[in-house]
CSV table of C-alpha atoms in Angstrom, one decimal:
chain,number,residue,atom,x,y,z
K,29,MET,CA,-17.3,48.7,-0.1
K,30,LYS,CA,-19.8,45.4,0.0
K,31,ALA,CA,-18.8,42.4,1.8
K,32,VAL,CA,-17.5,40.0,-0.6
K,33,ALA,CA,-19.0,36.3,-0.8
K,34,ILE,CA,-16.6,33.2,-1.0
K,35,ILE,CA,-18.9,30.0,-2.0
K,36,PRO,CA,-16.6,27.2,-1.8
K,37,ALA,CA,-17.5,24.4,-4.7
K,38,ALA,CA,-14.5,21.9,-5.3
K,39,GLY,CA,-16.1,19.1,-3.3
K,40,VAL,CA,-16.9,16.0,-4.7
K,41,GLY,CA,-19.9,14.9,-2.5
K,42,THR,CA,-19.0,11.4,-1.6
K,43,ARG,CA,-21.8,11.3,0.9
K,44,MET,CA,-24.2,12.2,-2.0
K,45,ARG,CA,-23.4,8.8,-3.7
K,46,THR,CA,-23.4,10.4,-7.2
K,47,THR,CA,-20.8,10.7,-10.2
K,48,SER,CA,-21.7,14.4,-9.9
K,49,PRO,CA,-20.4,16.9,-7.5
K,50,LYS,CA,-23.2,17.4,-5.1
K,51,GLN,CA,-23.4,21.2,-5.9
K,52,PHE,CA,-23.9,20.5,-9.4
K,53,LEU,CA,-26.9,18.6,-8.7
K,54,SER,CA,-30.4,19.5,-10.3
K,55,LEU,CA,-32.7,21.1,-8.2
K,56,ALA,CA,-36.1,22.6,-10.0
K,57,GLY,CA,-34.1,22.2,-13.4
K,58,VAL,CA,-30.7,24.0,-12.5
K,59,PRO,CA,-27.5,23.2,-10.3
K,60,ILE,CA,-27.7,23.7,-6.8
K,61,LEU,CA,-25.2,26.2,-6.6
K,62,VAL,CA,-27.3,28.4,-9.1
K,63,HIS,CA,-30.0,28.3,-6.4
K,64,THR,CA,-27.1,29.3,-3.5
K,65,LEU,CA,-25.4,32.3,-6.1
K,66,ARG,CA,-28.9,33.7,-7.2
K,67,LYS,CA,-29.9,34.0,-3.4
K,68,PHE,CA,-26.4,36.4,-2.9
K,69,SER,CA,-26.8,38.3,-6.0
K,70,ARG,CA,-30.0,39.3,-4.6
K,71,CYS,CA,-28.6,40.5,-1.4
K,72,PRO,CA,-27.7,44.2,-0.9
K,73,SER,CA,-24.9,43.9,1.2
K,74,VAL,CA,-23.2,42.0,-1.1
K,75,GLY,CA,-20.9,42.9,-3.9
K,76,MET,CA,-19.5,40.2,-5.4
K,77,ALA,CA,-19.3,36.8,-5.1
K,78,ILE,CA,-15.8,34.4,-5.5
K,79,VAL,CA,-16.6,30.5,-6.2
K,80,PRO,CA,-13.7,28.3,-6.1
K,81,MET,CA,-14.3,24.9,-7.8
K,82,ARG,CA,-12.0,22.3,-9.4
K,83,LYS,CA,-10.2,23.3,-12.5
K,84,SER,CA,-11.7,20.7,-14.6
K,85,ASP,CA,-15.1,22.2,-13.7
K,86,ILE,CA,-14.7,25.8,-14.7
K,87,ALA,CA,-15.1,26.1,-18.5
K,88,SER,CA,-18.1,23.8,-18.3
K,89,PHE,CA,-19.8,25.9,-15.4
K,90,GLU,CA,-19.2,29.4,-17.0
K,91,PRO,CA,-21.8,29.3,-19.6
K,92,VAL,CA,-24.2,28.2,-17.3
K,93,LEU,CA,-23.3,31.2,-15.3
K,94,GLU,CA,-23.6,33.8,-18.5
K,95,LYS,CA,-27.2,31.8,-19.1
K,96,GLU,CA,-28.1,32.5,-15.7
K,97,GLY,CA,-27.2,36.5,-15.4
K,98,LEU,CA,-24.4,35.4,-13.1
K,99,LEU,CA,-21.2,35.8,-14.8
K,100,GLY,CA,-20.4,39.6,-13.6
K,101,PHE,CA,-21.5,38.6,-10.4
K,102,ALA,CA,-19.8,35.5,-9.6
K,103,ARG,CA,-16.1,34.8,-10.4
K,104,LEU,CA,-14.9,31.4,-10.5
K,105,VAL,CA,-11.8,30.6,-9.5
K,106,PRO,CA,-9.4,26.7,-8.7
K,107,GLY,CA,-10.3,25.3,-5.7
K,108,GLY,CA,-7.8,23.5,-3.1
K,109,ILE,CA,-8.4,19.6,-1.9
K,110,HIS,CA,-9.8,20.5,1.6
K,111,ARG,CA,-12.7,23.4,2.0
K,112,GLN,CA,-10.0,25.4,4.1
K,113,ASP,CA,-8.0,25.2,1.3
K,114,SER,CA,-10.6,26.2,-1.5
K,115,VAL,CA,-11.9,29.2,0.9
K,116,TYR,CA,-8.3,30.5,1.2
K,117,SER,CA,-7.9,30.5,-2.1
K,118,GLY,CA,-11.1,32.3,-2.7
K,119,PHE,CA,-10.0,34.9,-0.1
K,120,GLN,CA,-6.6,35.5,-2.1
K,121,GLU,CA,-8.8,36.9,-4.7
K,122,VAL,CA,-10.6,39.3,-2.4
K,123,ASP,CA,-9.4,43.4,-2.2
K,124,PRO,CA,-7.4,43.7,0.5
K,125,GLN,CA,-9.8,47.3,1.1
K,126,THR,CA,-12.6,45.1,1.6
K,127,GLU,CA,-14.0,45.1,5.2
K,128,VAL,CA,-16.1,41.9,5.3
K,129,VAL,CA,-15.9,38.6,4.0
K,130,VAL,CA,-18.7,36.4,3.9
K,131,VAL,CA,-18.3,32.5,3.5
K,132,HIS,CA,-21.0,30.2,2.7
K,133,ASP,CA,-21.5,27.0,1.7
K,134,ALA,CA,-22.7,26.0,-2.2
K,135,VAL,CA,-24.8,23.5,-1.1
K,136,ARG,CA,-27.2,26.0,1.3
K,137,PRO,CA,-29.7,27.4,-1.3
K,138,PHE,CA,-32.5,28.2,1.0
K,139,VAL,CA,-30.5,30.6,3.4
K,140,ALA,CA,-32.7,33.8,3.9
K,141,LEU,CA,-31.3,37.3,2.9
K,142,GLU,CA,-32.1,38.5,6.2
K,143,SER,CA,-29.9,35.8,7.7
K,144,ILE,CA,-26.8,36.9,4.9
K,145,ASP,CA,-27.6,40.7,5.7
K,146,ALA,CA,-27.4,39.9,9.6
K,147,VAL,CA,-24.2,37.8,9.6
K,148,ILE,CA,-22.7,40.8,7.8
K,149,ALA,CA,-24.0,43.5,9.6
K,150,GLU,CA,-22.5,41.9,12.8
K,151,ALA,CA,-19.3,41.5,11.3
K,152,TYR,CA,-18.9,45.1,10.6
K,153,SER,CA,-19.6,45.6,14.3
K,154,SER,CA,-17.8,42.9,16.2
K,155,GLY,CA,-15.9,41.4,13.5
K,156,ALA,CA,-16.8,38.0,13.6
K,157,ALA,CA,-20.5,36.3,13.1
K,158,ILE,CA,-21.8,33.0,12.8
K,159,LEU,CA,-25.3,31.4,12.5
K,160,ALA,CA,-26.8,28.2,14.4
K,161,ILE,CA,-29.6,26.5,15.9
K,162,PRO,CA,-30.4,25.0,18.8
K,163,CYS,CA,-29.7,21.6,19.2
K,164,THR,CA,-33.1,19.3,20.4
K,165,ASP,CA,-31.6,16.0,20.3
K,166,THR,CA,-29.6,14.2,23.4
K,167,LEU,CA,-25.9,14.6,22.8
K,168,LYS,CA,-23.5,11.8,23.8
K,169,GLN,CA,-19.9,11.8,23.8
K,170,ILE,CA,-18.8,8.2,23.1
K,171,ASP,CA,-15.8,6.4,22.7
K,172,LYS,CA,-16.4,3.5,20.0
K,173,THR,CA,-19.3,1.9,21.2
K,174,HIS,CA,-19.7,3.1,24.6
K,175,VAL,CA,-21.3,6.7,26.3
K,176,VAL,CA,-18.4,8.5,28.1
K,177,THR,CA,-20.8,10.9,29.2
K,178,THR,CA,-23.9,13.2,28.3
K,179,LEU,CA,-23.0,16.9,26.9
K,180,PRO,CA,-25.6,19.4,28.0
K,181,ARG,CA,-27.7,20.4,25.0
K,182,ASP,CA,-28.8,23.8,26.1
K,183,LYS,CA,-24.8,24.6,25.6
K,184,ILE,CA,-24.3,23.2,22.0
K,185,VAL,CA,-25.7,24.8,18.9
K,186,LEU,CA,-25.8,23.5,15.5
K,187,VAL,CA,-23.7,25.9,13.0
K,188,GLN,CA,-24.8,26.8,9.9
K,189,THR,CA,-23.4,29.1,7.1
K,190,PRO,CA,-23.0,32.5,6.0
K,191,GLN,CA,-20.1,33.3,8.5
K,192,ALA,CA,-18.8,36.9,8.4
K,193,PHE,CA,-15.6,38.2,9.6
K,194,ARG,CA,-13.7,41.5,9.2
K,195,TYR,CA,-11.3,41.2,6.1
K,196,SER,CA,-7.8,41.5,8.6
K,197,LEU,CA,-9.5,39.0,11.0
K,198,LEU,CA,-9.8,36.2,8.5
K,199,LYS,CA,-6.4,37.2,7.1
K,200,GLU,CA,-4.8,36.7,10.3
K,201,GLY,CA,-6.8,33.1,11.3
K,202,PHE,CA,-5.4,32.0,7.7
K,203,GLU,CA,-1.7,32.5,8.4
K,204,ARG,CA,-1.8,31.2,11.9
K,205,ALA,CA,-3.5,27.8,10.4
K,206,GLN,CA,-1.0,27.7,7.9
K,207,ALA,CA,2.0,28.2,10.0
K,208,GLU,CA,0.4,25.4,12.4
K,209,ASN,CA,-0.7,23.3,9.6
K,210,PHE,CA,-4.2,23.2,11.5
K,211,TYR,CA,-7.6,22.3,9.4
K,212,ALA,CA,-10.5,23.3,10.5
K,213,THR,CA,-14.1,22.4,9.5
K,214,ASP,CA,-15.6,25.7,9.4
K,215,GLU,CA,-13.6,29.3,9.3
K,216,SER,CA,-15.0,30.9,12.7
K,217,CYS,CA,-12.6,28.2,14.2
K,218,LEU,CA,-9.8,29.8,12.5
K,219,VAL,CA,-11.1,33.1,14.3
K,220,GLU,CA,-11.7,31.2,17.8
K,221,ARG,CA,-8.1,30.1,17.6
K,222,LEU,CA,-6.9,34.0,17.8
K,223,GLY,CA,-9.1,34.4,21.0
K,224,HIS,CA,-11.1,36.8,19.2
K,225,PRO,CA,-15.0,36.3,20.1
K,226,VAL,CA,-17.6,34.9,17.4
K,227,THR,CA,-21.1,36.2,17.9
K,228,VAL,CA,-23.5,33.8,17.1
K,229,LEU,CA,-26.9,34.8,15.6
K,230,ARG,CA,-30.4,32.5,15.6
K,231,GLY,CA,-30.0,30.7,12.0
K,232,SER,CA,-33.2,28.7,10.7
K,233,GLU,CA,-34.0,25.0,10.4
K,234,THR,CA,-34.7,25.6,6.7
K,235,ASN,CA,-31.4,26.8,5.9
K,236,ILE,CA,-30.2,23.1,5.1
K,237,LYS,CA,-27.2,21.6,3.9
K,238,ILE,CA,-27.8,19.4,1.1
K,239,THR,CA,-25.1,16.5,1.5
K,240,LYS,CA,-26.6,13.1,1.6
K,241,PRO,CA,-29.4,11.5,-1.0
K,242,ALA,CA,-32.3,12.1,2.0
K,243,ASP,CA,-31.6,15.3,1.6
K,244,LEU,CA,-32.9,15.8,-2.0
K,245,PRO,CA,-36.4,15.1,-1.2
K,246,LEU,CA,-37.0,17.7,1.4
K,247,ALA,CA,-35.0,20.3,-1.0
K,248,GLU,CA,-37.6,19.5,-3.4
K,249,PHE,CA,-40.3,20.1,-0.8
K,250,LEU,CA,-38.6,23.5,0.1
K,251,ILE,CA,-38.1,24.7,-3.7
K,252,ARG,CA,-41.8,24.3,-4.1
């Protein structure tokens, strides 16, 4: 059975400072989310995508998917308040017979097909895999306005998506987080808390996350 992708799109995008959520902003004439779904629909390792979004956006976005020929590949479901809630809402729609689930940010449209395939293949093998790139800047831990310490950047990476997991492993991670009322900023953290190793694969500097106004000109440049 092919992997199932969960692409949460319920965020409101406050950092983008627009009235429209960032995943619906136009990039080369179509919403950013469409670019992301196009990429996953072309990946031979992925059988379908589940897209949790705000209930108020589902009816208006379905015609967009139909026009793009993606309605059979992507299924829209109601999301939650937080990212973790949305991903879990999507996860509940996944067939329990599915071996691997891959989670990806709706606003990372430039992910390479090879990267998607790589994290999925690693999840089949070891259970959990993420993409990351080396940190080239100096990192400081601070206390408000003062430096506490300088962190060793050779032990720090900048994490990206997609992230892929065995279904049973991610299910256990969600269940433990719910029991302990714990919220993470990404799904790999839920698996880390189980004591399960997460394999880190090399990501790409072009796999950008479009979250703020300054990201849009770069995205337009990359799409060209």
